[in-house]
Amino acid sequence: MKEFIERPASNMSLSRRKLNYGVGVNDAWYITSYKNDEGKKVWCPYYQRWSNMIERCYSAVRQKRSPTYAGCTVSNGWLLFSTFRSWMEKQDWRGKHLDKDILVVGNKVYSEDTCIFVSPQLNSLLLDSAAIRGKHPQGVCWATDRGKYLATCKLDGKHKFIGYYTKESSAEYAYCVFKSQQVITYSNQQESTSQPDLQQALLRHAKVFSEKALVLKNIGDIDE
């Protein structure tokens, strides 16, 4: 795929710009998307990431489709496109996803201090999927064909089988133990020199799952 080419925006084009979802200011001196010679729309990669971030936080339609973004906001500085771009240019972003809650567990604000670009594999590993998993705990579902609870964990885009359990709490416990181990393994694989905060952040996430597993075990309602 050809690289996006920055082409100056006309005065008329600049004058017609509106706020992105009522809050985002596109102050780019160039047009942020156009059709290439093949008739396909090409987007500025910086603008596309910025616009998607604004949409997640301020689009009612997007939040209805993805309820986990309800209550999320963008810092005042990042409401200006050029500020976000200046930050993104310094990051290792190609082929990666913008994440807001790996460095700070449970964070709801997109900002320079809280965001990081991570691989799709890591993003998938830490994805909560609360909006689609239903009434069962994270990593747990009911296997009708077995008449038991199934524990799985998403690794590299695929669901990794952990086991079948007669009790929901047992399946959740197994998931939390497995998840903690996988996050620790991923943390050990990181190059701390390129993303010095990521390794420690992953260890904090692993601790959350290990502590949850300990609570479940202490309750005593776990299949041995």
PDB file of C-alpha atoms in Angstrom:
ATOM      1  CA  MET A   1       0.000   0.000   0.000  1.00  0.00           C
ATOM      2  CA  LYS A   2       1.330   3.428  -0.980  1.00  0.00           C
ATOM      3  CA  GLU A   3       2.176   5.953   1.715  1.00  0.00           C
ATOM      4  CA  PHE A   4      -0.240   8.790   2.375  1.00  0.00           C
ATOM      5  CA  ILE A   5       0.867  11.997   0.635  1.00  0.00           C
ATOM      6  CA  GLU A   6       0.243  15.303   2.395  1.00  0.00           C
ATOM      7  CA  ARG A   7      -1.451  17.626  -0.063  1.00  0.00           C
ATOM      8  CA  PRO A   8      -2.211  21.239   0.916  1.00  0.00           C
ATOM      9  CA  ALA A   9      -5.842  21.928   1.732  1.00  0.00           C
ATOM     10  CA  SER A  10      -7.497  24.812  -0.103  1.00  0.00           C
ATOM     11  CA  ASN A  11      -8.811  27.820   1.779  1.00  0.00           C
ATOM     12  CA  MET A  12     -12.341  26.706   0.945  1.00  0.00           C
ATOM     13  CA  SER A  13     -11.672  23.222   2.307  1.00  0.00           C
ATOM     14  CA  LEU A  14     -10.241  24.662   5.520  1.00  0.00           C
ATOM     15  CA  SER A  15     -13.215  26.975   5.960  1.00  0.00           C
ATOM     16  CA  ARG A  16     -15.663  24.066   5.690  1.00  0.00           C
ATOM     17  CA  ARG A  17     -14.115  22.014   8.465  1.00  0.00           C
ATOM     18  CA  LYS A  18     -16.277  21.301  11.474  1.00  0.00           C
ATOM     19  CA  LEU A  19     -15.502  20.008  14.930  1.00  0.00           C
ATOM     20  CA  ASN A  20     -15.068  16.244  15.047  1.00  0.00           C
ATOM     21  CA  TYR A  21     -18.010  14.940  17.055  1.00  0.00           C
ATOM     22  CA  GLY A  22     -18.461  18.414  18.490  1.00  0.00           C
ATOM     23  CA  VAL A  23     -15.080  18.561  20.256  1.00  0.00           C
ATOM     24  CA  GLY A  24     -12.097  17.669  18.061  1.00  0.00           C
ATOM     25  CA  VAL A  25     -10.249  20.398  16.163  1.00  0.00           C
ATOM     26  CA  ASN A  26      -8.621  19.330  12.897  1.00  0.00           C
ATOM     27  CA  ASP A  27      -5.906  21.944  12.391  1.00  0.00           C
ATOM     28  CA  ALA A  28      -3.950  20.028   9.721  1.00  0.00           C
ATOM     29  CA  TRP A  29      -2.654  22.228   6.905  1.00  0.00           C
ATOM     30  CA  TYR A  30      -3.249  19.364   4.466  1.00  0.00           C
ATOM     31  CA  ILE A  31      -6.273  17.324   3.412  1.00  0.00           C
ATOM     32  CA  THR A  32      -6.507  14.304   5.675  1.00  0.00           C
ATOM     33  CA  SER A  33      -8.051  11.904   3.143  1.00  0.00           C
ATOM     34  CA  TYR A  34      -8.378  11.586  -0.615  1.00  0.00           C
ATOM     35  CA  LYS A  35      -8.999   9.021  -3.348  1.00  0.00           C
ATOM     36  CA  ASN A  36      -5.895   7.565  -4.936  1.00  0.00           C
ATOM     37  CA  ASP A  37      -5.404   6.671  -8.606  1.00  0.00           C
ATOM     38  CA  GLU A  38      -7.259   3.421  -8.039  1.00  0.00           C
ATOM     39  CA  GLY A  39     -10.285   5.215  -6.621  1.00  0.00           C
ATOM     40  CA  LYS A  40      -9.647   3.992  -3.079  1.00  0.00           C
ATOM     41  CA  LYS A  41      -9.856   6.364  -0.141  1.00  0.00           C
ATOM     42  CA  VAL A  42      -6.530   6.937   1.606  1.00  0.00           C
ATOM     43  CA  TRP A  43      -6.322   8.399   5.107  1.00  0.00           C
ATOM     44  CA  CYS A  44      -3.565  10.188   6.939  1.00  0.00           C
ATOM     45  CA  PRO A  45      -2.528   7.558   9.525  1.00  0.00           C
ATOM     46  CA  TYR A  46      -2.149  10.198  12.251  1.00  0.00           C
ATOM     47  CA  TYR A  47      -5.531  11.723  11.560  1.00  0.00           C
ATOM     48  CA  GLN A  48      -7.222   8.333  11.302  1.00  0.00           C
ATOM     49  CA  ARG A  49      -5.998   7.276  14.757  1.00  0.00           C
ATOM     50  CA  TRP A  50      -6.953  10.666  16.209  1.00  0.00           C
ATOM     51  CA  SER A  51     -10.411  10.708  14.641  1.00  0.00           C
ATOM     52  CA  ASN A  52     -11.142   7.148  15.766  1.00  0.00           C
ATOM     53  CA  MET A  53     -10.147   8.084  19.304  1.00  0.00           C
ATOM     54  CA  ILE A  54     -12.486  11.099  19.290  1.00  0.00           C
ATOM     55  CA  GLU A  55     -15.287   8.931  17.899  1.00  0.00           C
ATOM     56  CA  ARG A  56     -14.905   6.299  20.621  1.00  0.00           C
ATOM     57  CA  CYS A  57     -15.305   8.925  23.313  1.00  0.00           C
ATOM     58  CA  TYR A  58     -17.891  11.307  21.883  1.00  0.00           C
ATOM     59  CA  SER A  59     -20.058   9.395  19.400  1.00  0.00           C
ATOM     60  CA  ALA A  60     -23.345   8.150  20.870  1.00  0.00           C
ATOM     61  CA  VAL A  61     -23.696   5.725  17.959  1.00  0.00           C
ATOM     62  CA  ARG A  62     -20.224   4.251  18.590  1.00  0.00           C
ATOM     63  CA  GLN A  63     -20.836   3.938  22.320  1.00  0.00           C
ATOM     64  CA  LYS A  64     -24.133   2.173  21.726  1.00  0.00           C
ATOM     65  CA  ARG A  65     -22.204  -0.352  19.645  1.00  0.00           C
ATOM     66  CA  SER A  66     -19.272  -0.460  22.100  1.00  0.00           C
ATOM     67  CA  PRO A  67     -20.595   0.359  25.619  1.00  0.00           C
ATOM     68  CA  THR A  68     -17.154  -0.066  27.211  1.00  0.00           C
ATOM     69  CA  TYR A  69     -16.242   3.400  25.883  1.00  0.00           C
ATOM     70  CA  ALA A  70     -19.030   5.086  27.850  1.00  0.00           C
ATOM     71  CA  GLY A  71     -17.521   7.681  30.143  1.00  0.00           C
ATOM     72  CA  CYS A  72     -14.235   7.853  28.238  1.00  0.00           C
ATOM     73  CA  THR A  73     -12.790  11.265  27.407  1.00  0.00           C
ATOM     74  CA  VAL A  74      -9.855  12.843  25.590  1.00  0.00           C
ATOM     75  CA  SER A  75      -7.509  15.260  27.341  1.00  0.00           C
ATOM     76  CA  ASN A  76      -7.853  18.929  26.370  1.00  0.00           C
ATOM     77  CA  GLY A  77      -4.489  18.922  24.609  1.00  0.00           C
ATOM     78  CA  TRP A  78      -5.361  15.958  22.434  1.00  0.00           C
ATOM     79  CA  LEU A  79      -8.598  17.532  21.255  1.00  0.00           C
ATOM     80  CA  LEU A  80      -6.276  19.449  18.920  1.00  0.00           C
ATOM     81  CA  PHE A  81      -5.123  17.144  16.117  1.00  0.00           C
ATOM     82  CA  SER A  82      -1.638  18.633  15.723  1.00  0.00           C
ATOM     83  CA  THR A  83      -0.854  17.998  19.408  1.00  0.00           C
ATOM     84  CA  PHE A  84      -1.845  14.347  19.114  1.00  0.00           C
ATOM     85  CA  ARG A  85       0.158  13.988  15.899  1.00  0.00           C
ATOM     86  CA  SER A  86       3.289  15.440  17.517  1.00  0.00           C
ATOM     87  CA  TRP A  87       3.057  12.759  20.204  1.00  0.00           C
ATOM     88  CA  MET A  88       2.260   9.935  17.795  1.00  0.00           C
ATOM     89  CA  GLU A  89       5.228  10.749  15.545  1.00  0.00           C
ATOM     90  CA  LYS A  90       7.534   9.883  18.448  1.00  0.00           C
ATOM     91  CA  GLN A  91       5.896   6.503  19.096  1.00  0.00           C
ATOM     92  CA  ASP A  92       6.413   3.025  17.667  1.00  0.00           C
ATOM     93  CA  TRP A  93       2.931   2.965  16.147  1.00  0.00           C
ATOM     94  CA  ARG A  94       3.039   1.138  12.820  1.00  0.00           C
ATOM     95  CA  GLY A  95       0.880  -1.979  12.879  1.00  0.00           C
ATOM     96  CA  LYS A  96      -0.132  -1.304  16.486  1.00  0.00           C
ATOM     97  CA  HIS A  97      -3.250  -0.238  18.390  1.00  0.00           C
ATOM     98  CA  LEU A  98      -3.685   2.865  20.533  1.00  0.00           C
ATOM     99  CA  ASP A  99      -4.439   1.764  24.104  1.00  0.00           C
ATOM    100  CA  LYS A 100      -5.524   3.879  27.079  1.00  0.00           C
ATOM    101  CA  ASP A 101      -5.721   1.428  29.992  1.00  0.00           C
ATOM    102  CA  ILE A 102      -2.658  -0.808  29.909  1.00  0.00           C
ATOM    103  CA  LEU A 103      -0.346   1.717  31.545  1.00  0.00           C
ATOM    104  CA  VAL A 104      -3.079   2.747  33.996  1.00  0.00           C
ATOM    105  CA  VAL A 105      -5.525  -0.029  34.920  1.00  0.00           C
ATOM    106  CA  GLY A 106      -9.123   1.108  34.498  1.00  0.00           C
ATOM    107  CA  ASN A 107      -8.164   4.459  32.966  1.00  0.00           C
ATOM    108  CA  LYS A 108     -10.863   6.330  31.015  1.00  0.00           C
ATOM    109  CA  VAL A 109      -8.861   9.303  29.686  1.00  0.00           C
ATOM    110  CA  TYR A 110      -6.873   9.337  26.447  1.00  0.00           C
ATOM    111  CA  SER A 111      -3.786  11.461  27.051  1.00  0.00           C
ATOM    112  CA  GLU A 112      -0.040  11.617  26.549  1.00  0.00           C
ATOM    113  CA  ASP A 113       0.526  10.285  30.074  1.00  0.00           C
ATOM    114  CA  THR A 114      -1.848   7.326  29.826  1.00  0.00           C
ATOM    115  CA  CYS A 115      -1.676   6.035  26.259  1.00  0.00           C
ATOM    116  CA  ILE A 116       0.658   3.670  24.465  1.00  0.00           C
ATOM    117  CA  PHE A 117       0.734   1.806  21.158  1.00  0.00           C
ATOM    118  CA  VAL A 118       0.680  -1.979  21.572  1.00  0.00           C
ATOM    119  CA  SER A 119       0.606  -4.986  19.281  1.00  0.00           C
ATOM    120  CA  PRO A 120      -2.759  -6.463  18.264  1.00  0.00           C
ATOM    121  CA  GLN A 121      -1.754  -9.646  20.122  1.00  0.00           C
ATOM    122  CA  LEU A 122      -1.262  -7.824  23.419  1.00  0.00           C
ATOM    123  CA  ASN A 123      -4.395  -5.756  22.919  1.00  0.00           C
ATOM    124  CA  SER A 124      -6.351  -8.973  22.348  1.00  0.00           C
ATOM    125  CA  LEU A 125      -4.832 -10.631  25.415  1.00  0.00           C
ATOM    126  CA  LEU A 126      -5.936  -7.835  27.735  1.00  0.00           C
ATOM    127  CA  LEU A 127      -9.326  -7.189  26.103  1.00  0.00           C
ATOM    128  CA  ASP A 128     -12.150  -7.402  28.638  1.00  0.00           C
ATOM    129  CA  SER A 129     -15.053  -7.957  26.172  1.00  0.00           C
ATOM    130  CA  ALA A 130     -17.536  -7.145  28.938  1.00  0.00           C
ATOM    131  CA  ALA A 131     -20.146  -5.959  26.432  1.00  0.00           C
ATOM    132  CA  ILE A 132     -20.394  -9.297  24.634  1.00  0.00           C
ATOM    133  CA  ARG A 133     -19.632 -11.989  27.208  1.00  0.00           C
ATOM    134  CA  GLY A 134     -23.068 -11.913  28.848  1.00  0.00           C
ATOM    135  CA  LYS A 135     -23.787 -12.811  32.461  1.00  0.00           C
ATOM    136  CA  HIS A 136     -20.701 -14.951  33.054  1.00  0.00           C
ATOM    137  CA  PRO A 137     -17.316 -13.738  34.400  1.00  0.00           C
ATOM    138  CA  GLN A 138     -14.489 -12.807  32.057  1.00  0.00           C
ATOM    139  CA  GLY A 139     -13.101 -15.863  30.268  1.00  0.00           C
ATOM    140  CA  VAL A 140     -16.073 -18.069  31.192  1.00  0.00           C
ATOM    141  CA  CYS A 141     -19.085 -19.335  29.253  1.00  0.00           C
ATOM    142  CA  TRP A 142     -21.590 -22.170  29.562  1.00  0.00           C
ATOM    143  CA  ALA A 143     -20.918 -25.154  27.273  1.00  0.00           C
ATOM    144  CA  THR A 144     -24.368 -26.552  26.584  1.00  0.00           C
ATOM    145  CA  ASP A 145     -23.044 -29.690  24.877  1.00  0.00           C
ATOM    146  CA  ARG A 146     -20.955 -30.585  27.945  1.00  0.00           C
ATOM    147  CA  GLY A 147     -23.251 -29.288  30.636  1.00  0.00           C
ATOM    148  CA  LYS A 148     -20.277 -27.533  32.204  1.00  0.00           C
ATOM    149  CA  TYR A 149     -18.588 -24.156  32.368  1.00  0.00           C
ATOM    150  CA  LEU A 150     -15.867 -23.533  29.815  1.00  0.00           C
ATOM    151  CA  ALA A 151     -12.806 -21.389  30.501  1.00  0.00           C
ATOM    152  CA  THR A 152     -10.912 -19.946  27.532  1.00  0.00           C
ATOM    153  CA  CYS A 153      -8.412 -17.148  26.941  1.00  0.00           C
ATOM    154  CA  LYS A 154      -7.855 -15.274  23.704  1.00  0.00           C
ATOM    155  CA  LEU A 155      -4.248 -15.599  22.507  1.00  0.00           C
ATOM    156  CA  ASP A 156      -2.988 -14.324  19.147  1.00  0.00           C
ATOM    157  CA  GLY A 157      -6.560 -13.810  17.975  1.00  0.00           C
ATOM    158  CA  LYS A 158      -7.665 -17.358  18.840  1.00  0.00           C
ATOM    159  CA  HIS A 159      -9.469 -18.782  21.854  1.00  0.00           C
ATOM    160  CA  LYS A 160      -7.138 -20.972  23.911  1.00  0.00           C
ATOM    161  CA  PHE A 161      -8.912 -23.834  25.681  1.00  0.00           C
ATOM    162  CA  ILE A 162      -8.251 -23.961  29.435  1.00  0.00           C
ATOM    163  CA  GLY A 163     -10.783 -26.510  30.669  1.00  0.00           C
ATOM    164  CA  TYR A 164     -14.317 -27.551  31.589  1.00  0.00           C
ATOM    165  CA  TYR A 165     -15.589 -27.106  35.142  1.00  0.00           C
ATOM    166  CA  THR A 166     -18.714 -27.987  37.099  1.00  0.00           C
ATOM    167  CA  LYS A 167     -18.654 -24.667  38.969  1.00  0.00           C
ATOM    168  CA  GLU A 168     -18.527 -21.202  37.449  1.00  0.00           C
ATOM    169  CA  SER A 169     -16.138 -20.056  40.180  1.00  0.00           C
ATOM    170  CA  SER A 170     -13.745 -22.875  39.268  1.00  0.00           C
ATOM    171  CA  ALA A 171     -13.739 -21.835  35.616  1.00  0.00           C
ATOM    172  CA  GLU A 172     -13.144 -18.209  36.597  1.00  0.00           C
ATOM    173  CA  TYR A 173     -10.307 -19.240  38.917  1.00  0.00           C
ATOM    174  CA  ALA A 174      -8.622 -21.289  36.176  1.00  0.00           C
ATOM    175  CA  TYR A 175      -8.984 -18.384  33.755  1.00  0.00           C
ATOM    176  CA  CYS A 176      -7.459 -15.862  36.185  1.00  0.00           C
ATOM    177  CA  VAL A 177      -4.478 -18.131  36.915  1.00  0.00           C
ATOM    178  CA  PHE A 178      -3.885 -18.776  33.210  1.00  0.00           C
ATOM    179  CA  LYS A 179      -4.341 -15.119  32.289  1.00  0.00           C
ATOM    180  CA  SER A 180      -1.884 -13.958  34.934  1.00  0.00           C
ATOM    181  CA  GLN A 181       0.732 -16.427  33.681  1.00  0.00           C
ATOM    182  CA  GLN A 182       0.259 -15.351  30.064  1.00  0.00           C
ATOM    183  CA  VAL A 183       0.557 -11.642  30.873  1.00  0.00           C
ATOM    184  CA  ILE A 184       3.744 -12.308  32.871  1.00  0.00           C
ATOM    185  CA  THR A 185       5.152 -14.280  29.935  1.00  0.00           C
ATOM    186  CA  TYR A 186       4.346 -11.405  27.579  1.00  0.00           C
ATOM    187  CA  SER A 187       5.926  -8.942  30.002  1.00  0.00           C
ATOM    188  CA  ASN A 188       9.165 -10.937  30.064  1.00  0.00           C
ATOM    189  CA  GLN A 189       9.309 -10.774  26.271  1.00  0.00           C
ATOM    190  CA  GLN A 190       9.199  -6.973  26.143  1.00  0.00           C
ATOM    191  CA  GLU A 191      12.214  -4.839  25.336  1.00  0.00           C
ATOM    192  CA  SER A 192      12.192  -2.441  28.253  1.00  0.00           C
ATOM    193  CA  THR A 193      14.477  -0.046  26.380  1.00  0.00           C
ATOM    194  CA  SER A 194      11.884   0.701  23.686  1.00  0.00           C
ATOM    195  CA  GLN A 195       8.836   0.934  25.982  1.00  0.00           C
ATOM    196  CA  PRO A 196      10.184   1.193  29.542  1.00  0.00           C
ATOM    197  CA  ASP A 197       6.778   1.569  31.192  1.00  0.00           C
ATOM    198  CA  LEU A 198       5.073  -1.335  29.440  1.00  0.00           C
ATOM    199  CA  GLN A 199       6.794  -4.174  31.275  1.00  0.00           C
ATOM    200  CA  GLN A 200       5.881  -2.862  34.707  1.00  0.00           C
ATOM    201  CA  ALA A 201       2.344  -2.073  33.559  1.00  0.00           C
ATOM    202  CA  LEU A 202       1.877  -5.653  32.396  1.00  0.00           C
ATOM    203  CA  LEU A 203       3.077  -6.961  35.752  1.00  0.00           C
ATOM    204  CA  ARG A 204       0.417  -4.810  37.424  1.00  0.00           C
ATOM    205  CA  HIS A 205      -2.239  -6.353  35.183  1.00  0.00           C
ATOM    206  CA  ALA A 206      -0.952  -9.838  35.992  1.00  0.00           C
ATOM    207  CA  LYS A 207      -1.197  -9.008  39.684  1.00  0.00           C
ATOM    208  CA  VAL A 208      -4.859  -8.032  39.283  1.00  0.00           C
ATOM    209  CA  PHE A 209      -5.674 -11.480  37.879  1.00  0.00           C
ATOM    210  CA  SER A 210      -3.533 -13.358  40.414  1.00  0.00           C
ATOM    211  CA  GLU A 211      -5.156 -11.491  43.308  1.00  0.00           C
ATOM    212  CA  LYS A 212      -8.605 -12.272  41.926  1.00  0.00           C
ATOM    213  CA  ALA A 213      -7.653 -15.944  41.682  1.00  0.00           C
ATOM    214  CA  LEU A 214      -6.487 -15.869  45.298  1.00  0.00           C
ATOM    215  CA  VAL A 215      -9.805 -14.398  46.436  1.00  0.00           C
ATOM    216  CA  LEU A 216     -11.709 -17.146  44.607  1.00  0.00           C
ATOM    217  CA  LYS A 217      -9.488 -19.797  46.134  1.00  0.00           C
ATOM    218  CA  ASN A 218      -9.898 -18.393  49.643  1.00  0.00           C
ATOM    219  CA  ILE A 219     -13.687 -18.486  49.258  1.00  0.00           C
ATOM    220  CA  GLY A 220     -13.228 -22.232  48.900  1.00  0.00           C
ATOM    221  CA  ASP A 221     -15.767 -22.897  46.159  1.00  0.00           C
ATOM    222  CA  ILE A 222     -13.190 -24.266  43.727  1.00  0.00           C
ATOM    223  CA  ASP A 223     -13.039 -27.733  42.151  1.00  0.00           C
ATOM    224  CA  GLU A 224      -9.831 -29.459  43.133  1.00  0.00           C
TER     225      GLU A 224
END
